Short mmCIF file of C-alpha atoms and ligand atoms in Angstrom, two decimals:
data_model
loop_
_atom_site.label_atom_id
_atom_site.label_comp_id
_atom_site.label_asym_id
_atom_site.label_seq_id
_atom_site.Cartn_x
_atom_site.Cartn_y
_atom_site.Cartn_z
CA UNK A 1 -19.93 -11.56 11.74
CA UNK A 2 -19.01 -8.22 11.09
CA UNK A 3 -16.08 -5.85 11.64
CA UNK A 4 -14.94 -2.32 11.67
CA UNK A 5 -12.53 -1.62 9.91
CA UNK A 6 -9.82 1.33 9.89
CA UNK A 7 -6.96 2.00 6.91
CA UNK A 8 -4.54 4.84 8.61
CA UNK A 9 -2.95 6.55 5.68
CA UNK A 10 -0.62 9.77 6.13
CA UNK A 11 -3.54 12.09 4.90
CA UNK A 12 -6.41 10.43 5.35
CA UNK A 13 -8.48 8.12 7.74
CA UNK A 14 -10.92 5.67 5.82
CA UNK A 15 -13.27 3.77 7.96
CA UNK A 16 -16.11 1.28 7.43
CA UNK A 17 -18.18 -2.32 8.93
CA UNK A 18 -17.35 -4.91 6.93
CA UNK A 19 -19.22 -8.09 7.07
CA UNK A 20 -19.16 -11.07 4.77
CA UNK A 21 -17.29 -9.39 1.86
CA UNK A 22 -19.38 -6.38 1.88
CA UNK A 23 -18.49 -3.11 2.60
CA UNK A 24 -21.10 -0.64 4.17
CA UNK A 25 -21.02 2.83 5.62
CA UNK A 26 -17.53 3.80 4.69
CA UNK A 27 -15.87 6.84 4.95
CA UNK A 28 -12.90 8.73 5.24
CA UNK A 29 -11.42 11.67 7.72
CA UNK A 30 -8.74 13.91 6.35
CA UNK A 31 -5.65 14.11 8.61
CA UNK A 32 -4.23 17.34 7.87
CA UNK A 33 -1.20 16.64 10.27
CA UNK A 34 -0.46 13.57 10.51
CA UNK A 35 3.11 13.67 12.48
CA UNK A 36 1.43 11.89 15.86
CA UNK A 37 -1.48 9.38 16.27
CA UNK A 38 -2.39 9.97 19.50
CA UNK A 39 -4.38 13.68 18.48
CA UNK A 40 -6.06 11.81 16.31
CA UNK A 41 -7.77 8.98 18.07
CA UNK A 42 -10.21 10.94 19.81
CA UNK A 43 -11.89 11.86 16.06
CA UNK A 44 -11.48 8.28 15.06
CA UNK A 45 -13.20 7.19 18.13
CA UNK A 46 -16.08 9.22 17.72
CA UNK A 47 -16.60 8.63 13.63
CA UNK A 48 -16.19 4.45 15.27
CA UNK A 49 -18.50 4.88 17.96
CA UNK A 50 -21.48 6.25 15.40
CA UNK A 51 -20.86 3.57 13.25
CA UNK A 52 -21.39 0.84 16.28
CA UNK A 53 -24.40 2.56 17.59
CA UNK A 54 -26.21 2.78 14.16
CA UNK A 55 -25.76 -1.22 13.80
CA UNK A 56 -27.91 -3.71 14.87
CA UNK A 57 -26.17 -6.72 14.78
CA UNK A 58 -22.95 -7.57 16.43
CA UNK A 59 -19.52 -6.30 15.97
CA UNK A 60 -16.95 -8.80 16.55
CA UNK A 61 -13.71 -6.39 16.52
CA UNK A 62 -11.46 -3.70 15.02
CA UNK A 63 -9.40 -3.98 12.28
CA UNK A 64 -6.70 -1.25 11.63
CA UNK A 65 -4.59 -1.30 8.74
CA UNK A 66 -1.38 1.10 9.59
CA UNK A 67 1.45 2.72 7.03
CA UNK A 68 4.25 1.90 8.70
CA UNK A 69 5.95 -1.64 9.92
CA UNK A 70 3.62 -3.27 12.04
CA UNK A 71 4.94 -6.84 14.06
CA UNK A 72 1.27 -8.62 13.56
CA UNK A 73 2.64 -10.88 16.61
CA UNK A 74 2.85 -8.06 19.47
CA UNK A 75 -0.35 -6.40 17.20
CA UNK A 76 2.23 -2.60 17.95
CA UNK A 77 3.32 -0.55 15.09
CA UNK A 78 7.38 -1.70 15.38
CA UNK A 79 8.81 1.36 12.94
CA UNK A 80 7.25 4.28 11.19
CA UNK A 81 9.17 7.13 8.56
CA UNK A 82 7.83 10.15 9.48
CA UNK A 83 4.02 9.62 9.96
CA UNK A 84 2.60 9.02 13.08
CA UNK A 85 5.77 9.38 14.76
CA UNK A 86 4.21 8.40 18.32
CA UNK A 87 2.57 5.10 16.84
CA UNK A 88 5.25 2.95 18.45
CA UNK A 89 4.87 4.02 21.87
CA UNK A 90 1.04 3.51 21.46
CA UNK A 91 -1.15 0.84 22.93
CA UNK A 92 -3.80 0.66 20.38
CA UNK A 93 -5.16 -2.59 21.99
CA UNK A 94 -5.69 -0.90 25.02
CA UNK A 95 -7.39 2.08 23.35
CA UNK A 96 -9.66 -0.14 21.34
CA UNK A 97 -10.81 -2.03 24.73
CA UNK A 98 -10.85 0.99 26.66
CA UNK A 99 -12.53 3.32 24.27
CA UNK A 100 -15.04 0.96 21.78
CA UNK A 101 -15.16 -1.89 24.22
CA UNK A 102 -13.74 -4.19 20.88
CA UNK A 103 -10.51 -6.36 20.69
CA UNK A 104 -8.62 -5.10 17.90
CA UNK A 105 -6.27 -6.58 14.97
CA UNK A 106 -3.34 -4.65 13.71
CA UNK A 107 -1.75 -5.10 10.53
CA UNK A 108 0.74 -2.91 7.97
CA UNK A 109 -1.62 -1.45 5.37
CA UNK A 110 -0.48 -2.99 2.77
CA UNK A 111 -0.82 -6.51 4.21
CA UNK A 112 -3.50 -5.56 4.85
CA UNK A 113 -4.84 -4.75 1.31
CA UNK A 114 -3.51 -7.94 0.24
CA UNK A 115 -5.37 -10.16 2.31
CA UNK A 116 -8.51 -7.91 0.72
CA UNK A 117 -7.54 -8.30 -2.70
CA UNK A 118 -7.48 -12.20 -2.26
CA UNK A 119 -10.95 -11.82 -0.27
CA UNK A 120 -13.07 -10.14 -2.81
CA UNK A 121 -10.78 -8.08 -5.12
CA UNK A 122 -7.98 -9.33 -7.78
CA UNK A 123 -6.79 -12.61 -6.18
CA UNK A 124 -10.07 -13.70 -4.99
CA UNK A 125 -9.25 -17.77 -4.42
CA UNK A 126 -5.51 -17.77 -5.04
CA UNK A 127 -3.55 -18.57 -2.49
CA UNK A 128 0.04 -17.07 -4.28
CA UNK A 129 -0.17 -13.39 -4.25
CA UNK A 130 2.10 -10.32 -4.44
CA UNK A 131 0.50 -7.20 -4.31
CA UNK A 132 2.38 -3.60 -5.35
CA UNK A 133 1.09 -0.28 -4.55
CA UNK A 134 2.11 2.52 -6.59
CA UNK A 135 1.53 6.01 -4.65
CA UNK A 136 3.44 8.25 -2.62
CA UNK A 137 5.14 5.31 -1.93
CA UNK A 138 5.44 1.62 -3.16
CA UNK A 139 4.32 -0.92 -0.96
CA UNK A 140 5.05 -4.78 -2.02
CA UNK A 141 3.59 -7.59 0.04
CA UNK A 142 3.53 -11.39 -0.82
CA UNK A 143 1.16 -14.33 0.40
CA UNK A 144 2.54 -17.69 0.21
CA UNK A 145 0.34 -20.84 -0.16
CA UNK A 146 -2.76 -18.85 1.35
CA UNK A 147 -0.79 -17.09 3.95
CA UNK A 148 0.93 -13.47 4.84
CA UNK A 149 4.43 -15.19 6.20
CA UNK A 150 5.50 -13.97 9.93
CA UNK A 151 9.02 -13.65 9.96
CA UNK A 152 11.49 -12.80 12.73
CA UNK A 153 9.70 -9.76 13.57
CA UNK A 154 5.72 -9.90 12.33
CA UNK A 155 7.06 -8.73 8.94
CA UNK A 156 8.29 -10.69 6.44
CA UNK A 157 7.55 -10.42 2.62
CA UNK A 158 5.77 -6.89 3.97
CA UNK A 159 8.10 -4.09 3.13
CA UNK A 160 8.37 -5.22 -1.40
CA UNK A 161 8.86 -1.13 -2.06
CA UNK A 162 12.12 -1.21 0.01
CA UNK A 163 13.55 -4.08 -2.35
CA UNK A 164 17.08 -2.65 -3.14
CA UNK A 165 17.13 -2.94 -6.93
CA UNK A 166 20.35 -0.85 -7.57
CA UNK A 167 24.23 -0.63 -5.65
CA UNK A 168 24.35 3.46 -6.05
CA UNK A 169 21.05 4.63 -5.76
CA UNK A 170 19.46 7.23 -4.01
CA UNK A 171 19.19 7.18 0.03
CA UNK A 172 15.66 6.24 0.97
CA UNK A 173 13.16 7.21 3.56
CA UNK A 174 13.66 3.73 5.18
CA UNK A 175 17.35 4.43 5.63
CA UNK A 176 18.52 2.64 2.81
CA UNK A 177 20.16 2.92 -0.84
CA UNK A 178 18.20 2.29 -4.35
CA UNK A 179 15.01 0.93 -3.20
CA UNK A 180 12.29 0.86 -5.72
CA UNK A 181 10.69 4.17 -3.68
CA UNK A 182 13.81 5.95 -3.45
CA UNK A 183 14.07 5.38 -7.24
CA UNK A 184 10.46 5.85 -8.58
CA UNK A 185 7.28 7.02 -6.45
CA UNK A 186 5.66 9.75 -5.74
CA UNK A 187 7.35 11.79 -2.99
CA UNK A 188 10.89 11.35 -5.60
CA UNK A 189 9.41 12.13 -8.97
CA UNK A 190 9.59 15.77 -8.30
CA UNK A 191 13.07 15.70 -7.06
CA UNK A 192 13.72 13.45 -10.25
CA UNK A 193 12.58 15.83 -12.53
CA UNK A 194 14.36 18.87 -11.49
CA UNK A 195 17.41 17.06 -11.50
CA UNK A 196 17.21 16.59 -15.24
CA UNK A 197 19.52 18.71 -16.92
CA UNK A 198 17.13 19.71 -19.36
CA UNK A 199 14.41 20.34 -17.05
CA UNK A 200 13.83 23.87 -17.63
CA UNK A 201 13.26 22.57 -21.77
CA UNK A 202 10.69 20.59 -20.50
CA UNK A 203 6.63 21.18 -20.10
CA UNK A 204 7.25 19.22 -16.84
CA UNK A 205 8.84 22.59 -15.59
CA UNK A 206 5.03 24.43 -15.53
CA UNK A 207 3.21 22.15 -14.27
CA UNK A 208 2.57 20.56 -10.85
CA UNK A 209 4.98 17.44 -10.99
CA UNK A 210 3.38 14.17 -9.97
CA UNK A 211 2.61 10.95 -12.18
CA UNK A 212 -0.43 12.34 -13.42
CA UNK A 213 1.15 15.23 -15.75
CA UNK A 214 3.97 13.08 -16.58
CA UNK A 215 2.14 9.93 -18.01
CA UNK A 216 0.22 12.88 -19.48
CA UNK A 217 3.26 14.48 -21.28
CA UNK A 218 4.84 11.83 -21.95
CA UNK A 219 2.16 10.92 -24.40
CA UNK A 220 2.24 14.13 -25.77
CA UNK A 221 5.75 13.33 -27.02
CA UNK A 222 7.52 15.68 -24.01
CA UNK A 223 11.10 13.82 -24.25
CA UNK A 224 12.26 14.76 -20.35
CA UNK A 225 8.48 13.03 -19.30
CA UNK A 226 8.99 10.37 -21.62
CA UNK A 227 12.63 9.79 -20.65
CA UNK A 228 11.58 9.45 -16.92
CA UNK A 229 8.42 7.45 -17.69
CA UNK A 230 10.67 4.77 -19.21
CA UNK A 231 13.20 5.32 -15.95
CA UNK A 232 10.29 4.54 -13.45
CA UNK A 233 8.27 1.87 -15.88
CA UNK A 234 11.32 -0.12 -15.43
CA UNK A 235 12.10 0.56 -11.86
CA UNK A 236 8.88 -1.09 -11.35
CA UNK A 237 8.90 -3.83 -13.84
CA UNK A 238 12.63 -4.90 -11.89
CA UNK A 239 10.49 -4.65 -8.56
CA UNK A 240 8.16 -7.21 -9.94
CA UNK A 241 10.98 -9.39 -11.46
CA UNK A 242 12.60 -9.78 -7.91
CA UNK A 243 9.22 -10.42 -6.15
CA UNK A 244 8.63 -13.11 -8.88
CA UNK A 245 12.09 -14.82 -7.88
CA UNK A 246 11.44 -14.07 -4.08
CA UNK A 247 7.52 -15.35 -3.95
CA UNK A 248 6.76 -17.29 -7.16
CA UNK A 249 3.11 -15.68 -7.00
CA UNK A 250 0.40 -16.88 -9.50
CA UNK A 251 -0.56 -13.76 -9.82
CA UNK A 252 0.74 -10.00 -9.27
CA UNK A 253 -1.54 -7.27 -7.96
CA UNK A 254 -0.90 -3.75 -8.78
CA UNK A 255 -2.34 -0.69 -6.70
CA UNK A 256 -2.12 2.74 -5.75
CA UNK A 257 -2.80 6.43 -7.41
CA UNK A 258 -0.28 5.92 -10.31
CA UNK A 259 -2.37 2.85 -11.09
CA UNK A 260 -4.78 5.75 -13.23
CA UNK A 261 -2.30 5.09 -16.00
CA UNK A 262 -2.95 1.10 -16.18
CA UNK A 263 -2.86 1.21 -20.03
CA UNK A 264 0.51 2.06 -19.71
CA UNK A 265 2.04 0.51 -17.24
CA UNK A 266 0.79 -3.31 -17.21
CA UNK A 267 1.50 -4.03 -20.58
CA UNK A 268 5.07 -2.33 -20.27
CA UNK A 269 5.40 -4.70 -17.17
CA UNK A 270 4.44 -7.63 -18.55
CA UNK A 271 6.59 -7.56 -21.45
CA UNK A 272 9.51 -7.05 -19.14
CA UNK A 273 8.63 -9.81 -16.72
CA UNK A 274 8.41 -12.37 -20.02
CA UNK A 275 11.58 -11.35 -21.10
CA UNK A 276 13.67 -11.45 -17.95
CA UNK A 277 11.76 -13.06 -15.15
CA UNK A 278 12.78 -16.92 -14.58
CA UNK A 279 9.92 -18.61 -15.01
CA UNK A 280 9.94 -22.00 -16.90
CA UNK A 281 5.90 -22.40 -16.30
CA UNK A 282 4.99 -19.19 -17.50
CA UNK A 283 5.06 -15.98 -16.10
CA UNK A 284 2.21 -14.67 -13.38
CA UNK A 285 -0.94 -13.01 -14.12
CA UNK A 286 -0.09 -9.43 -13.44
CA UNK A 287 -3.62 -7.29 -12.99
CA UNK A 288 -4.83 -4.23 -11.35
CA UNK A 289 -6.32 -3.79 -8.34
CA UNK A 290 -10.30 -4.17 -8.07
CA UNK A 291 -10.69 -2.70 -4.43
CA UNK A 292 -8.80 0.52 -4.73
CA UNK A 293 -8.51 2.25 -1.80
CA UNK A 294 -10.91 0.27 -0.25
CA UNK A 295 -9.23 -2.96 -0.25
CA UNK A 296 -7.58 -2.26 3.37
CA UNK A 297 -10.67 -2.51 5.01
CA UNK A 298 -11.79 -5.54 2.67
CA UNK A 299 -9.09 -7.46 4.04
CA UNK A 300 -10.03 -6.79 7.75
CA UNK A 301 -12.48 -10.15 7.81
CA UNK A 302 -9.11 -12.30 6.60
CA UNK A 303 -6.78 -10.47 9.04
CA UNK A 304 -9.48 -11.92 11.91
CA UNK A 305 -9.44 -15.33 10.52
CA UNK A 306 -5.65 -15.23 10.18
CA UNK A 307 -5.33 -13.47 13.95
CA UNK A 308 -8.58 -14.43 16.13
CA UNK A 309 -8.73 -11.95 19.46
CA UNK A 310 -8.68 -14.38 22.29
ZN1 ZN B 1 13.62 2.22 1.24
#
């Protein structure tokens, strides 16, 4: 059986058909302007509607994968911060009916990239998973004994990035204090470093500032980059402590653009989660993402099993 599959990020559209495992004829659309969905769906449908007339066989649905809180139950986005502002107020089963004749699955993204990772990526065959995504944002999702939990409202053990990890932290994009975004990730880490008092002393100060340059001089021995290295290693290495105690994974999935500086920032994890994680049978397996940026649409064939259109 195969799928299409759709990953809405803020600046991009990837798309693909997905059918036992295998990924074919992806693709992505840059979203310049991403404040409202609805613009957008026209382009989507047409990129979606080559994809089902160049394919033989059948296509049993659409899987989206959305960045925002999705209830899985109602299959609606239930809150967005600041992309795709209209996504709420959107029927996207309707448009999938109406305009590719499919039944459609919606999921949050990073569920989403979970249920891939355990398909055919990092977690393939275990059934205790928490994924992070380092990026722009941090996403943290958990499965539990081979499933994505439901919760009051579609999205429990979903939203791991918003895990308050400290009392007087800074305000978030989610409304909230000290969240492992508002504290480390990408859209902060330029506001971070300028608020260094020795910024201006720094090499940080002519260069563009994301995770890239500062991994970069940090190694170089830059002590603002290194200083602020160590501040975000161990924002994320608490993150992963308090989805151990939360989830009790086997293993722990890391993803996302920051990811390019694995060397770094496993090891630096893992020695924090052995020395302060409880966990008298050993702490999890903590690895990197195999899927990338594709493992969204990956995890489309799962979401279908876990949520058959009737
Ligand atoms: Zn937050």
């Amino acid at each position: 059986m195969a799928f299409l599959a759709v990953d809405l990020g803020g600046s991009h559209i990837s798309y693909g058909l997905v059918e036992n495992n295998e990924l074919a004829a992806c693709d992505d659309i840059d979203v310049p302007n991403s404040e409202r969905l609805a613009p957008v769906l026209p382009l989507l449908r047409g990129h979606l509607s080559k994809l089902i007339e160049g394919y033989r066989g059948s296509i049993e649905g659409v899987g989206i994968g959305f960045c925002g809180v999705v209830d899985e139950g109602q299959n609606r986005v239930a809150s967005t911060n600041g992309k795709y502002v209209d996504a709420p107020d959107l029927d996207l089963t309707a448009w999938s009916r109406e305009s590719l004749s499919l039944g459609m699955r919606l999921a949050n993204d990073a569920r989403l990239a979970l249920r891939g990772e355990m398909s055919a990526g990092a977690a393939c065959g275990e059934t205790n998973v928490v994924m992070l995504t380092l990026g722009t944002g941090i996403g943290g999702v958990a499965a539990i004994d081979g499933k994505l939990p439901s919760g009051a409202h579609g999205f429990a053990a979903g939203i791991g990035g918003h895990t308050p990890g400290t009392l007087h932290g800074r305000v978030c994009t989610c409304g909230g204090r000290g969240c492992a975004e508002s504290e480390a990730s990408g859209w902060v880490l330029p506001i971070l470093c300028r608020e260094q008092p020795d910024f201006a002393t720094s090499q940080l100060a002519h260069v563009e500032l994301n995770f890239r340059n500062l991994f970069r001089l940090a190694e170089t021995g830059d002590p603002v980059a290194l200083r602020l290295r160590e501040h975000c290693l161990r924002v994320w290495a608490v993150a992963t402590v308090a989805a151990i105690h939360s989830f009790d994974p086997a293993v722990v999935v890391f993803g996302g653009g920051i990811m390019q500086a694995e060397a770094v920032i496993l090891p630096s994890i893992r020695t924090y989660v052995e020395r302060n994680a409880w966990a008298p049978r050993g702490a999890p397996r903590i690895v990197r993402s195999q899927l990338g940026n594709r493992a969204a649409l990956f995890g489309v064939e799962r979401l279908f099993q876990d949520r058959p259109c009737v």
